[in-house]
CSV table of C-alpha atoms in Angstrom, one decimal:
chain,number,residue,atom,x,y,z
A,1,UNK,CA,-101.7,-75.9,2.4
A,2,UNK,CA,-103.0,-73.9,-0.5
A,3,UNK,CA,-106.0,-75.2,-2.4
A,4,UNK,CA,-106.0,-73.8,-5.9
A,5,UNK,CA,-109.0,-75.3,-7.5
A,6,UNK,CA,-112.1,-77.4,-6.8
A,7,UNK,CA,-110.4,-80.7,-7.4
A,8,UNK,CA,-107.7,-79.8,-4.8
A,9,UNK,CA,-110.5,-79.1,-2.3
A,10,UNK,CA,-112.2,-82.4,-2.8
A,11,UNK,CA,-108.8,-84.3,-2.8
A,12,UNK,CA,-107.8,-82.7,0.5
A,13,UNK,CA,-111.2,-83.4,2.1
A,14,UNK,CA,-110.9,-87.0,1.0
A,15,UNK,CA,-107.4,-87.4,2.3
A,16,UNK,CA,-108.0,-85.8,5.7
A,17,UNK,CA,-111.6,-87.0,6.2
A,18,UNK,CA,-113.1,-83.6,6.4
A,19,UNK,CA,-116.8,-83.1,5.9
A,20,UNK,CA,-117.4,-80.2,3.6
A,21,UNK,CA,-120.2,-77.6,3.9
A,22,UNK,CA,-121.5,-76.2,0.6
A,23,UNK,CA,-123.7,-73.1,0.5
A,24,UNK,CA,-124.7,-70.3,-1.8
A,25,UNK,CA,-124.7,-66.6,-1.0
A,26,UNK,CA,-126.5,-63.8,-2.7
A,27,UNK,CA,-125.1,-60.3,-2.7
A,28,UNK,CA,-127.1,-57.3,-3.8
A,29,UNK,CA,-125.5,-55.3,-6.6
A,30,UNK,CA,-126.4,-52.1,-8.4
A,31,UNK,CA,-128.8,-52.4,-11.2
A,32,UNK,CA,-127.0,-53.0,-14.6
A,33,UNK,CA,-127.2,-50.2,-17.2
A,34,UNK,CA,-130.2,-49.9,-19.4
A,35,UNK,CA,-130.2,-51.7,-22.8
A,36,UNK,CA,-127.5,-54.0,-21.6
A,37,UNK,CA,-127.9,-57.6,-22.9
A,38,UNK,CA,-128.7,-60.0,-20.1
A,39,UNK,CA,-129.8,-57.3,-17.7
A,40,UNK,CA,-132.8,-59.4,-16.4
A,41,UNK,CA,-130.4,-62.3,-15.5
A,42,UNK,CA,-129.4,-60.4,-12.3
A,43,UNK,CA,-132.9,-60.2,-10.8
A,44,UNK,CA,-133.1,-62.9,-8.1
A,45,UNK,CA,-136.3,-65.0,-8.0
A,46,UNK,CA,-135.9,-65.3,-4.2
A,47,UNK,CA,-135.1,-61.7,-3.2
A,48,UNK,CA,-136.6,-59.8,-6.1
A,49,UNK,CA,-133.5,-57.7,-6.3
A,50,UNK,CA,-130.5,-57.4,-8.5
A,51,UNK,CA,-128.0,-59.8,-7.1
A,52,UNK,CA,-125.0,-62.0,-7.8
A,53,UNK,CA,-124.7,-65.5,-6.5
A,54,UNK,CA,-121.6,-67.3,-5.4
A,55,UNK,CA,-121.1,-70.9,-4.2
A,56,UNK,CA,-118.7,-71.4,-1.3
A,57,UNK,CA,-117.2,-74.5,0.3
A,58,UNK,CA,-116.0,-74.5,3.9
A,59,UNK,CA,-114.7,-77.1,6.3
A,60,UNK,CA,-116.5,-78.2,9.5
A,61,UNK,CA,-115.0,-75.2,11.5
A,62,UNK,CA,-116.3,-72.7,8.9
A,63,UNK,CA,-113.0,-71.9,7.3
A,64,UNK,CA,-113.4,-70.9,3.7
A,65,UNK,CA,-111.8,-73.5,1.3
A,66,UNK,CA,-113.1,-72.4,-2.0
A,67,UNK,CA,-115.4,-69.8,-3.5
A,68,UNK,CA,-116.8,-70.2,-7.0
A,69,UNK,CA,-117.3,-67.7,-9.7
A,70,UNK,CA,-119.9,-65.1,-9.3
A,71,UNK,CA,-123.0,-65.9,-11.2
A,72,UNK,CA,-126.1,-63.9,-12.1
A,73,UNK,CA,-128.7,-63.9,-9.3
A,74,UNK,CA,-131.4,-65.6,-11.4
A,75,UNK,CA,-129.3,-68.8,-11.6
A,76,UNK,CA,-130.5,-71.5,-9.1
A,77,UNK,CA,-128.0,-72.8,-6.6
A,78,UNK,CA,-128.3,-76.3,-8.0
A,79,UNK,CA,-127.5,-75.1,-11.6
A,80,UNK,CA,-124.5,-73.2,-10.4
A,81,UNK,CA,-123.3,-76.4,-8.5
A,82,UNK,CA,-123.5,-78.4,-11.7
A,83,UNK,CA,-121.9,-75.7,-13.9
A,84,UNK,CA,-118.9,-75.4,-11.5
A,85,UNK,CA,-118.3,-79.1,-11.5
A,86,UNK,CA,-119.2,-79.9,-7.8
A,87,UNK,CA,-121.6,-82.7,-8.8
A,88,UNK,CA,-118.9,-84.2,-11.0
A,89,UNK,CA,-116.4,-84.2,-8.0
A,90,UNK,CA,-118.9,-86.2,-6.0
A,91,UNK,CA,-119.0,-88.8,-8.8
A,92,UNK,CA,-115.2,-89.0,-9.0
A,93,UNK,CA,-114.7,-89.1,-5.2
A,94,UNK,CA,-117.4,-91.4,-3.6
A,95,UNK,CA,-115.8,-91.1,-0.1
A,96,UNK,CA,-116.3,-87.3,0.2
A,97,UNK,CA,-119.1,-86.1,2.5
A,98,UNK,CA,-120.8,-82.8,2.5
A,99,UNK,CA,-123.6,-80.9,4.2
A,100,UNK,CA,-125.6,-78.5,2.0
A,101,UNK,CA,-128.2,-75.9,2.4
A,102,UNK,CA,-131.8,-76.0,1.1
A,103,UNK,CA,-130.9,-74.9,-2.4
A,104,UNK,CA,-129.0,-78.1,-3.1
A,105,UNK,CA,-131.7,-80.6,-2.5
A,106,UNK,CA,-131.3,-82.2,-6.0
A,107,UNK,CA,-127.7,-83.3,-5.4
A,108,UNK,CA,-128.7,-84.5,-1.9
A,109,UNK,CA,-131.2,-86.7,-3.6
A,110,UNK,CA,-128.8,-87.8,-6.3
A,111,UNK,CA,-125.9,-88.6,-3.9
A,112,UNK,CA,-127.8,-89.7,-0.7
A,113,UNK,CA,-124.7,-91.4,0.9
A,114,UNK,CA,-122.5,-88.4,0.3
A,115,UNK,CA,-124.6,-85.2,0.6
A,116,UNK,CA,-127.0,-84.4,3.4
A,117,UNK,CA,-129.5,-81.6,3.2
A,118,UNK,CA,-131.9,-80.2,5.9
A,119,UNK,CA,-135.3,-81.9,6.2
A,120,UNK,CA,-138.0,-80.7,3.8
A,121,UNK,CA,-140.4,-78.1,5.1
A,122,UNK,CA,-144.0,-79.1,5.7
A,123,UNK,CA,-146.3,-78.6,2.7
A,124,UNK,CA,-149.0,-76.0,2.5
A,125,UNK,CA,-151.7,-78.7,2.7
A,126,UNK,CA,-150.6,-79.8,6.1
A,127,UNK,CA,-150.3,-76.3,7.5
A,128,UNK,CA,-153.6,-75.0,6.2
A,129,UNK,CA,-156.5,-77.3,7.0
A,130,UNK,CA,-158.9,-75.3,4.7
A,131,UNK,CA,-157.0,-76.4,1.6
A,132,UNK,CA,-157.5,-80.1,2.4
A,133,UNK,CA,-160.2,-81.5,0.2
A,134,UNK,CA,-163.4,-82.3,2.1
A,135,UNK,CA,-165.6,-85.4,1.4
A,136,UNK,CA,-168.4,-84.6,-1.0
A,137,UNK,CA,-171.7,-83.4,0.6
A,138,UNK,CA,-174.8,-85.5,0.0
A,139,UNK,CA,-176.9,-84.1,-2.7
A,140,UNK,CA,-180.6,-83.2,-2.0
A,141,UNK,CA,-183.4,-83.3,-4.5
A,142,UNK,CA,-184.1,-80.2,-6.6
A,143,UNK,CA,-187.4,-79.6,-4.7
A,144,UNK,CA,-185.7,-79.6,-1.3
A,145,UNK,CA,-183.0,-77.3,-2.6
A,146,UNK,CA,-185.5,-74.7,-3.9
A,147,UNK,CA,-187.3,-74.7,-0.5
A,148,UNK,CA,-183.9,-74.1,1.3
A,149,UNK,CA,-183.1,-71.2,-1.1
A,150,UNK,CA,-186.5,-69.5,-0.5
A,151,UNK,CA,-186.2,-69.9,3.2
A,152,UNK,CA,-182.8,-68.3,3.3
A,153,UNK,CA,-184.3,-65.0,2.4
A,154,UNK,CA,-186.7,-64.9,5.3
A,155,UNK,CA,-186.1,-62.4,8.0
A,156,UNK,CA,-185.7,-64.9,10.8
A,157,UNK,CA,-183.4,-67.1,8.6
A,158,UNK,CA,-185.1,-70.2,9.9
A,159,UNK,CA,-186.3,-72.9,7.5
A,160,UNK,CA,-190.1,-73.1,7.3
A,161,UNK,CA,-192.0,-75.9,9.0
A,162,UNK,CA,-192.9,-77.3,5.6
A,163,UNK,CA,-189.2,-77.5,4.6
A,164,UNK,CA,-188.3,-79.1,7.9
A,165,UNK,CA,-190.9,-81.9,7.5
A,166,UNK,CA,-189.8,-82.6,3.9
A,167,UNK,CA,-186.2,-82.9,5.1
A,168,UNK,CA,-187.2,-85.3,7.8
A,169,UNK,CA,-189.2,-87.5,5.4
A,170,UNK,CA,-186.2,-88.1,3.1
């Protein structure tokens, strides 16, 4: 069977009960000529190279069913998906199911019963314990702070006996 357009792909998947896999691919291209309008559009934000991006749809066995138009590398996967009409096909066919890659998290949130995306990565705060905010330190009086500052410049780096007794009194 020949699938000529995107609507045919979704109609076939709905009729046969196939779960689609949607992904984006970036291909490096030569740098466009100087003074060409839209030259910066090909610079990918992810790869920092001149690329073109295409959206592909495969079946569960990895056979290519549809490949979208090539878009400039600067365009986000999610924007390309909406431009090509994939999101509209999910609205028209609520029984279709798809697995998507990380770039399509928006449609996965918009169509949670139809589109499944990989789990989100852990945030930076959970990976780096130094970025987590610490509870505020208790403040000391100005007199005690000046004694600590002076004692920090001593050769032995030990607080003086006077400063230690003042800290214990408070």
